[in-house]
PDB file of C-alpha atoms in Angstrom:
ATOM      1  CA  UNK V 213      77.989  80.520 108.316  1.00  0.00           C
ATOM      2  CA  UNK V 214      79.502  83.241 106.257  1.00  0.00           C
ATOM      3  CA  UNK V 215      83.347  83.735 106.909  1.00  0.00           C
ATOM      4  CA  UNK V 216      84.274  87.389 107.101  1.00  0.00           C
ATOM      5  CA  UNK V 217      87.692  88.640 105.851  1.00  0.00           C
ATOM      6  CA  UNK V 218      89.294  91.879 106.108  1.00  0.00           C
ATOM      7  CA  UNK V 219      88.732  93.743 102.737  1.00  0.00           C
ATOM      8  CA  UNK V 220      92.194  95.441 102.934  1.00  0.00           C
ATOM      9  CA  UNK V 221      94.168  92.197 103.459  1.00  0.00           C
ATOM     10  CA  UNK V 222      92.134  90.474 100.843  1.00  0.00           C
ATOM     11  CA  UNK V 223      93.261  93.065  98.291  1.00  0.00           C
ATOM     12  CA  UNK V 224      96.917  93.470  99.186  1.00  0.00           C
ATOM     13  CA  UNK V 225      98.995  93.497  96.097  1.00  0.00           C
ATOM     14  CA  UNK V 226      96.132  94.492  93.809  1.00  0.00           C
ATOM     15  CA  UNK V 227      94.416  97.710  94.913  1.00  0.00           C
ATOM     16  CA  UNK V 228      95.822  97.982  98.398  1.00  0.00           C
ATOM     17  CA  UNK V 229      99.424  98.447  99.668  1.00  0.00           C
ATOM     18  CA  UNK V 230     101.244  97.679 102.897  1.00  0.00           C
ATOM     19  CA  UNK V 231     101.464 100.600 105.469  1.00  0.00           C
ATOM     20  CA  UNK V 232     104.823  99.327 106.814  1.00  0.00           C
ATOM     21  CA  UNK V 233     107.631  98.745 104.251  1.00  0.00           C
ATOM     22  CA  UNK V 234     110.828  97.031 105.613  1.00  0.00           C
ATOM     23  CA  UNK V 235     112.685  93.820 105.785  1.00  0.00           C
ATOM     24  CA  UNK V 236     113.888  92.272 109.032  1.00  0.00           C
ATOM     25  CA  UNK V 237     115.445  89.068 110.287  1.00  0.00           C
ATOM     26  CA  UNK V 238     113.013  86.563 111.712  1.00  0.00           C
ATOM     27  CA  UNK V 239     114.400  86.989 115.308  1.00  0.00           C
ATOM     28  CA  UNK V 240     113.928  90.732 115.129  1.00  0.00           C
ATOM     29  CA  UNK V 241     110.637  90.734 113.246  1.00  0.00           C
ATOM     30  CA  UNK V 242     108.407  90.955 116.376  1.00  0.00           C
ATOM     31  CA  UNK V 243     110.473  93.793 117.826  1.00  0.00           C
ATOM     32  CA  UNK V 244     110.209  95.841 114.692  1.00  0.00           C
ATOM     33  CA  UNK V 245     106.511  95.294 114.445  1.00  0.00           C
ATOM     34  CA  UNK V 246     105.994  96.504 117.960  1.00  0.00           C
ATOM     35  CA  UNK V 247     108.179  99.509 117.247  1.00  0.00           C
ATOM     36  CA  UNK V 248     105.787 100.485 114.327  1.00  0.00           C
ATOM     37  CA  UNK V 249     102.798 100.170 116.648  1.00  0.00           C
ATOM     38  CA  UNK V 250     104.500 102.491 119.216  1.00  0.00           C
ATOM     39  CA  UNK V 251     105.257 105.065 116.565  1.00  0.00           C
ATOM     40  CA  UNK V 252     101.635 105.121 115.374  1.00  0.00           C
ATOM     41  CA  UNK V 253     100.203 105.288 118.857  1.00  0.00           C
ATOM     42  CA  UNK V 254     102.525 108.054 119.771  1.00  0.00           C
ATOM     43  CA  UNK V 255     101.623 110.092 116.616  1.00  0.00           C
ATOM     44  CA  UNK V 256      97.954 109.509 117.051  1.00  0.00           C
ATOM     45  CA  UNK V 257      98.027 110.554 120.833  1.00  0.00           C
ATOM     46  CA  UNK V 258     100.030 113.732 119.884  1.00  0.00           C
ATOM     47  CA  UNK V 259      97.668 114.844 117.226  1.00  0.00           C
ATOM     48  CA  UNK V 260      94.504 114.074 119.294  1.00  0.00           C
ATOM     49  CA  UNK V 261      95.759 116.065 122.219  1.00  0.00           C
ATOM     50  CA  UNK V 262      96.889 119.081 120.160  1.00  0.00           C
ATOM     51  CA  UNK V 263      93.715 118.980 118.001  1.00  0.00           C
ATOM     52  CA  UNK V 264      91.639 119.789 121.064  1.00  0.00           C
ATOM     53  CA  UNK V 265      93.931 122.697 122.092  1.00  0.00           C
ATOM     54  CA  UNK V 266      94.163 124.163 118.667  1.00  0.00           C
ATOM     55  CA  UNK V 267      90.378 124.182 118.270  1.00  0.00           C
ATOM     56  CA  UNK V 268      90.106 124.320 114.414  1.00  0.00           C
ATOM     57  CA  UNK V 269      86.666 123.157 113.083  1.00  0.00           C
ATOM     58  CA  UNK V 270      85.178 123.074 109.629  1.00  0.00           C
ATOM     59  CA  UNK V 271      81.429 122.965 108.804  1.00  0.00           C
ATOM     60  CA  UNK V 272      80.479 120.142 106.462  1.00  0.00           C
ATOM     61  CA  UNK V 273      76.771 119.630 105.577  1.00  0.00           C
ATOM     62  CA  UNK V 274      75.362 121.426 108.677  1.00  0.00           C
ATOM     63  CA  UNK V 275      77.711 119.644 111.100  1.00  0.00           C
ATOM     64  CA  UNK V 276      80.854 121.217 112.665  1.00  0.00           C
ATOM     65  CA  UNK V 277      83.834 118.696 112.654  1.00  0.00           C
ATOM     66  CA  UNK V 278      87.258 119.044 113.960  1.00  0.00           C
ATOM     67  CA  UNK V 279      90.178 118.944 111.527  1.00  0.00           C
ATOM     68  CA  UNK V 280      93.490 117.100 111.407  1.00  0.00           C
ATOM     69  CA  UNK V 281      92.278 113.560 111.134  1.00  0.00           C
ATOM     70  CA  UNK V 282      94.713 110.846 110.235  1.00  0.00           C
ATOM     71  CA  UNK V 283      93.938 108.655 107.198  1.00  0.00           C
ATOM     72  CA  UNK V 284      96.997 106.309 107.549  1.00  0.00           C
ATOM     73  CA  UNK V 285     100.627 106.338 108.751  1.00  0.00           C
ATOM     74  CA  UNK V 286     103.155 104.781 106.348  1.00  0.00           C
ATOM     75  CA  UNK V 287     106.531 103.625 107.880  1.00  0.00           C
ATOM     76  CA  UNK V 288     109.523 102.871 105.715  1.00  0.00           C
ATOM     77  CA  UNK V 289     112.811 101.528 107.213  1.00  0.00           C
ATOM     78  CA  UNK V 290     116.155 100.844 105.873  1.00  0.00           C
ATOM     79  CA  UNK V 291     119.400 100.155 107.790  1.00  0.00           C
ATOM     80  CA  UNK V 292     119.989 103.606 109.292  1.00  0.00           C
ATOM     81  CA  UNK V 293     116.967 105.522 108.202  1.00  0.00           C
ATOM     82  CA  UNK V 294     113.331 105.707 109.201  1.00  0.00           C
ATOM     83  CA  UNK V 295     110.764 107.579 107.239  1.00  0.00           C
ATOM     84  CA  UNK V 296     107.156 108.294 108.551  1.00  0.00           C
ATOM     85  CA  UNK V 297     104.516 109.624 106.263  1.00  0.00           C
ATOM     86  CA  UNK V 298     101.393 110.883 107.843  1.00  0.00           C
ATOM     87  CA  UNK V 299      98.487 110.911 105.401  1.00  0.00           C
ATOM     88  CA  UNK V 300      95.916 113.343 106.640  1.00  0.00           C
ATOM     89  CA  UNK V 301      92.510 114.763 105.775  1.00  0.00           C
ATOM     90  CA  UNK V 302      91.955 118.451 106.589  1.00  0.00           C
ATOM     91  CA  UNK V 303      95.353 119.131 108.054  1.00  0.00           C
ATOM     92  CA  UNK V 304      95.693 122.535 109.738  1.00  0.00           C
ATOM     93  CA  UNK V 305      98.113 123.030 112.720  1.00  0.00           C
ATOM     94  CA  UNK V 306     100.905 120.779 111.432  1.00  0.00           C
ATOM     95  CA  UNK V 307     100.821 122.664 108.162  1.00  0.00           C
ATOM     96  CA  UNK V 308     100.441 126.136 109.656  1.00  0.00           C
ATOM     97  CA  UNK V 309     102.949 125.582 112.466  1.00  0.00           C
ATOM     98  CA  UNK V 310     106.001 123.648 111.184  1.00  0.00           C
ATOM     99  CA  UNK V 311     107.723 123.730 114.525  1.00  0.00           C
ATOM    100  CA  UNK V 312     105.096 121.291 115.642  1.00  0.00           C
ATOM    101  CA  UNK V 313     106.438 118.594 113.260  1.00  0.00           C
ATOM    102  CA  UNK V 314     109.736 119.044 114.994  1.00  0.00           C
ATOM    103  CA  UNK V 315     108.067 118.744 118.323  1.00  0.00           C
ATOM    104  CA  UNK V 316     106.342 115.519 117.146  1.00  0.00           C
ATOM    105  CA  UNK V 317     109.625 114.141 115.834  1.00  0.00           C
ATOM    106  CA  UNK V 318     111.164 114.598 119.229  1.00  0.00           C
ATOM    107  CA  UNK V 319     108.159 112.872 120.851  1.00  0.00           C
ATOM    108  CA  UNK V 320     108.456 109.894 118.431  1.00  0.00           C
ATOM    109  CA  UNK V 321     112.254 109.601 119.012  1.00  0.00           C
ATOM    110  CA  UNK V 322     111.641 108.980 122.646  1.00  0.00           C
ATOM    111  CA  UNK V 323     109.968 105.738 121.947  1.00  0.00           C
ATOM    112  CA  UNK V 324     111.895 104.790 118.841  1.00  0.00           C
ATOM    113  CA  UNK V 325     115.389 104.740 120.538  1.00  0.00           C
ATOM    114  CA  UNK V 326     116.913 105.815 117.173  1.00  0.00           C
ATOM    115  CA  UNK V 327     120.575 105.372 118.126  1.00  0.00           C
ATOM    116  CA  UNK V 328     122.381 105.870 114.828  1.00  0.00           C
ATOM    117  CA  UNK V 329     119.071 105.881 112.768  1.00  0.00           C
ATOM    118  CA  UNK V 330     117.791 109.058 111.266  1.00  0.00           C
ATOM    119  CA  UNK V 331     114.084 109.814 111.536  1.00  0.00           C
ATOM    120  CA  UNK V 332     112.113 112.015 109.250  1.00  0.00           C
ATOM    121  CA  UNK V 333     108.476 112.732 109.539  1.00  0.00           C
ATOM    122  CA  UNK V 334     106.407 114.345 106.741  1.00  0.00           C
ATOM    123  CA  UNK V 335     102.853 115.323 106.235  1.00  0.00           C
ATOM    124  CA  UNK V 336     100.866 114.406 103.049  1.00  0.00           C
ATOM    125  CA  UNK V 337      97.394 115.713 102.453  1.00  0.00           C
ATOM    126  CA  UNK V 338      95.080 113.201 100.774  1.00  0.00           C
ATOM    127  CA  UNK V 339      93.127 114.361  97.804  1.00  0.00           C
ATOM    128  CA  UNK V 340      89.509 113.504  98.682  1.00  0.00           C
ATOM    129  CA  UNK V 341      89.241 113.085 102.596  1.00  0.00           C
ATOM    130  CA  UNK V 342      85.471 112.413 102.469  1.00  0.00           C
ATOM    131  CA  UNK V 343      85.775 108.940 100.949  1.00  0.00           C
ATOM    132  CA  UNK V 344      88.450 107.897 103.493  1.00  0.00           C
ATOM    133  CA  UNK V 345      86.804 105.487 105.959  1.00  0.00           C
ATOM    134  CA  UNK V 346      88.965 106.552 108.817  1.00  0.00           C
ATOM    135  CA  UNK V 347      87.980 110.153 108.371  1.00  0.00           C
ATOM    136  CA  UNK V 348      84.341 109.175 107.983  1.00  0.00           C
ATOM    137  CA  UNK V 349      84.529 107.153 111.196  1.00  0.00           C
ATOM    138  CA  UNK V 350      85.954 110.174 113.007  1.00  0.00           C
ATOM    139  CA  UNK V 351      83.054 112.279 111.684  1.00  0.00           C
ATOM    140  CA  UNK V 352      80.561 109.596 112.931  1.00  0.00           C
ATOM    141  CA  UNK V 353      82.375 109.447 116.343  1.00  0.00           C
ATOM    142  CA  UNK V 354      82.160 113.117 116.724  1.00  0.00           C
ATOM    143  CA  UNK V 355      78.320 113.033 116.162  1.00  0.00           C
ATOM    144  CA  UNK V 356      77.798 110.104 118.639  1.00  0.00           C
ATOM    145  CA  UNK V 357      79.812 111.875 121.306  1.00  0.00           C
ATOM    146  CA  UNK V 358      77.549 114.845 120.865  1.00  0.00           C
ATOM    147  CA  UNK V 359      74.612 112.607 121.524  1.00  0.00           C
ATOM    148  CA  UNK V 360      73.195 112.750 118.062  1.00  0.00           C
ATOM    149  CA  UNK V 361      70.711 109.956 117.234  1.00  0.00           C
ATOM    150  CA  UNK V 362      72.666 106.987 115.875  1.00  0.00           C
ATOM    151  CA  UNK V 363      70.439 106.761 112.860  1.00  0.00           C
ATOM    152  CA  UNK V 364      70.788 110.375 111.997  1.00  0.00           C
ATOM    153  CA  UNK V 365      74.520 110.231 112.547  1.00  0.00           C
ATOM    154  CA  UNK V 366      74.970 107.149 110.298  1.00  0.00           C
ATOM    155  CA  UNK V 367      72.875 108.753 107.550  1.00  0.00           C
ATOM    156  CA  UNK V 368      74.682 112.101 107.797  1.00  0.00           C
ATOM    157  CA  UNK V 369      77.977 110.271 107.501  1.00  0.00           C
ATOM    158  CA  UNK V 370      76.770 108.541 104.369  1.00  0.00           C
ATOM    159  CA  UNK V 371      75.560 111.878 102.941  1.00  0.00           C
ATOM    160  CA  UNK V 372      79.070 113.457 103.493  1.00  0.00           C
ATOM    161  CA  UNK V 373      80.652 110.410 101.626  1.00  0.00           C
ATOM    162  CA  UNK V 374      78.041 110.725  98.776  1.00  0.00           C
ATOM    163  CA  UNK V 375      77.816 114.474  98.306  1.00  0.00           C
ATOM    164  CA  UNK V 376      81.351 115.747  99.404  1.00  0.00           C
ATOM    165  CA  UNK V 377      83.397 112.652  98.528  1.00  0.00           C
ATOM    166  CA  UNK V 378      81.343 111.430  95.451  1.00  0.00           C
ATOM    167  CA  UNK V 379      81.527 107.817  96.745  1.00  0.00           C
ATOM    168  CA  UNK V 380      80.045 104.999  94.590  1.00  0.00           C
ATOM    169  CA  UNK V 381      78.958 103.077  97.475  1.00  0.00           C
ATOM    170  CA  UNK V 382      79.202 103.129 101.329  1.00  0.00           C
ATOM    171  CA  UNK V 383      78.200 100.797 104.182  1.00  0.00           C
ATOM    172  CA  UNK V 384      78.162 102.109 107.825  1.00  0.00           C
ATOM    173  CA  UNK V 385      77.861  99.530 110.785  1.00  0.00           C
ATOM    174  CA  UNK V 386      77.373 100.051 114.571  1.00  0.00           C
ATOM    175  CA  UNK V 387      77.522  97.274 117.087  1.00  0.00           C
ATOM    176  CA  UNK V 388      77.072  97.249 120.848  1.00  0.00           C
ATOM    177  CA  UNK V 389      74.646  98.740 123.418  1.00  0.00           C
ATOM    178  CA  UNK V 390      73.156 101.304 120.998  1.00  0.00           C
ATOM    179  CA  UNK V 391      71.243 104.092 122.777  1.00  0.00           C
ATOM    180  CA  UNK V 392      71.525 102.164 126.097  1.00  0.00           C
ATOM    181  CA  UNK V 393      69.819  99.012 125.045  1.00  0.00           C
ATOM    182  CA  UNK V 394      70.312  96.112 127.513  1.00  0.00           C
ATOM    183  CA  UNK V 395      71.248  93.637 124.758  1.00  0.00           C
ATOM    184  CA  UNK V 396      73.905  94.475 122.334  1.00  0.00           C
ATOM    185  CA  UNK V 397      72.855  94.781 118.734  1.00  0.00           C
ATOM    186  CA  UNK V 398      73.927  95.661 115.194  1.00  0.00           C
ATOM    187  CA  UNK V 399      72.622  98.406 112.933  1.00  0.00           C
ATOM    188  CA  UNK V 400      73.853  99.194 109.529  1.00  0.00           C
ATOM    189  CA  UNK V 401      72.967 101.438 106.537  1.00  0.00           C
ATOM    190  CA  UNK V 402      74.174 100.990 102.996  1.00  0.00           C
ATOM    191  CA  UNK V 403      73.964 103.279 100.009  1.00  0.00           C
ATOM    192  CA  UNK V 404      75.168 102.388  96.429  1.00  0.00           C
ATOM    193  CA  UNK V 405      77.256  99.334  95.583  1.00  0.00           C
ATOM    194  CA  UNK V 406      79.840  97.799  97.936  1.00  0.00           C
ATOM    195  CA  UNK V 407      81.337  94.755  96.007  1.00  0.00           C
ATOM    196  CA  UNK V 408      83.285  92.961  98.757  1.00  0.00           C
ATOM    197  CA  UNK V 409      83.897  89.822  96.561  1.00  0.00           C
ATOM    198  CA  UNK V 410      85.346  91.602  93.498  1.00  0.00           C
ATOM    199  CA  UNK V 411      89.070  91.755  94.252  1.00  0.00           C
ATOM    200  CA  UNK V 412      89.832  94.363  91.556  1.00  0.00           C
ATOM    201  CA  UNK V 413      87.230  96.758  93.126  1.00  0.00           C
ATOM    202  CA  UNK V 414      89.018  99.327  95.441  1.00  0.00           C
ATOM    203  CA  UNK V 415      87.231  98.912  98.764  1.00  0.00           C
ATOM    204  CA  UNK V 416      88.619 100.958 101.686  1.00  0.00           C
ATOM    205  CA  UNK V 417      87.720  99.802 105.153  1.00  0.00           C
ATOM    206  CA  UNK V 418      88.161 100.744 108.775  1.00  0.00           C
ATOM    207  CA  UNK V 419      87.171  99.393 112.106  1.00  0.00           C
ATOM    208  CA  UNK V 420      87.318 101.353 115.346  1.00  0.00           C
ATOM    209  CA  UNK V 421      85.427 102.003 118.621  1.00  0.00           C
ATOM    210  CA  UNK V 422      83.827 105.004 120.346  1.00  0.00           C
ATOM    211  CA  UNK V 423      83.099 105.295 123.949  1.00  0.00           C
ATOM    212  CA  UNK V 424      79.608 106.862 124.642  1.00  0.00           C
ATOM    213  CA  UNK V 425      77.571 107.403 127.805  1.00  0.00           C
ATOM    214  CA  UNK V 426      75.802 104.029 127.119  1.00  0.00           C
ATOM    215  CA  UNK V 427      79.005 102.023 126.604  1.00  0.00           C
ATOM    216  CA  UNK V 428      81.578 101.222 123.886  1.00  0.00           C
ATOM    217  CA  UNK V 429      80.248 100.875 120.326  1.00  0.00           C
ATOM    218  CA  UNK V 430      82.141  99.199 117.369  1.00  0.00           C
ATOM    219  CA  UNK V 431      82.197 101.056 114.136  1.00  0.00           C
ATOM    220  CA  UNK V 432      82.917  99.664 110.764  1.00  0.00           C
ATOM    221  CA  UNK V 433      82.872 101.509 107.447  1.00  0.00           C
ATOM    222  CA  UNK V 434      83.311 100.156 103.817  1.00  0.00           C
ATOM    223  CA  UNK V 435      83.746 102.584 101.060  1.00  0.00           C
ATOM    224  CA  UNK V 436      83.690 101.921  97.327  1.00  0.00           C
ATOM    225  CA  UNK V 437      85.253 105.103  95.951  1.00  0.00           C
ATOM    226  CA  UNK V 438      86.076 104.463  92.287  1.00  0.00           C
ATOM    227  CA  UNK V 439      84.426 103.240  89.256  1.00  0.00           C
ATOM    228  CA  UNK V 440      86.160  99.939  88.785  1.00  0.00           C
ATOM    229  CA  UNK V 441      84.138  96.858  89.145  1.00  0.00           C
TER     230      UNK V 441
END
């Protein structure tokens, strides 16, 4: 049987970088790792809750999608300083309302237990959000929750990556009780090249879940965005 490996971990040090940058003693490593997860969870929950209340949408290829999606959260730590950089596609309310960043900072400090450490949070807008697999997964999730046919939703997501993001290749996979089927299954579509075994090829990947009226579906998206091979 084929052995699957995470495309991001497979390319660490070549085309991918770590999202947490710090050194820690072995006895404190687990605590620091859990701290990173708490920071990411708190930021994602804050942005998800405020995205709904802010209500900003953008029309992309005949579909209305919400804005302020997170691509990744990078955490850098030194002895008395913690820097959090939130990379986002289509940011709106955190840019237009700077006081929201201060509010978010206070929210994160509650779980961080800073003590003498200084926390800074900054927003960075990614250049091409429509080749980011996390944002494409959010677009697919938005369609599935609106009860769009899974085939139509997957093809539209591929179309967004191809026409708006100029992706060289993309593969989208759904797994679970698709459209209420009694037995869980796997459906996928691919367009272009997705060279998973070529390490120098920059493949971006994400894996997430979406809760629908039929149950929980797993989403995996691979994107080949550049011309290297």
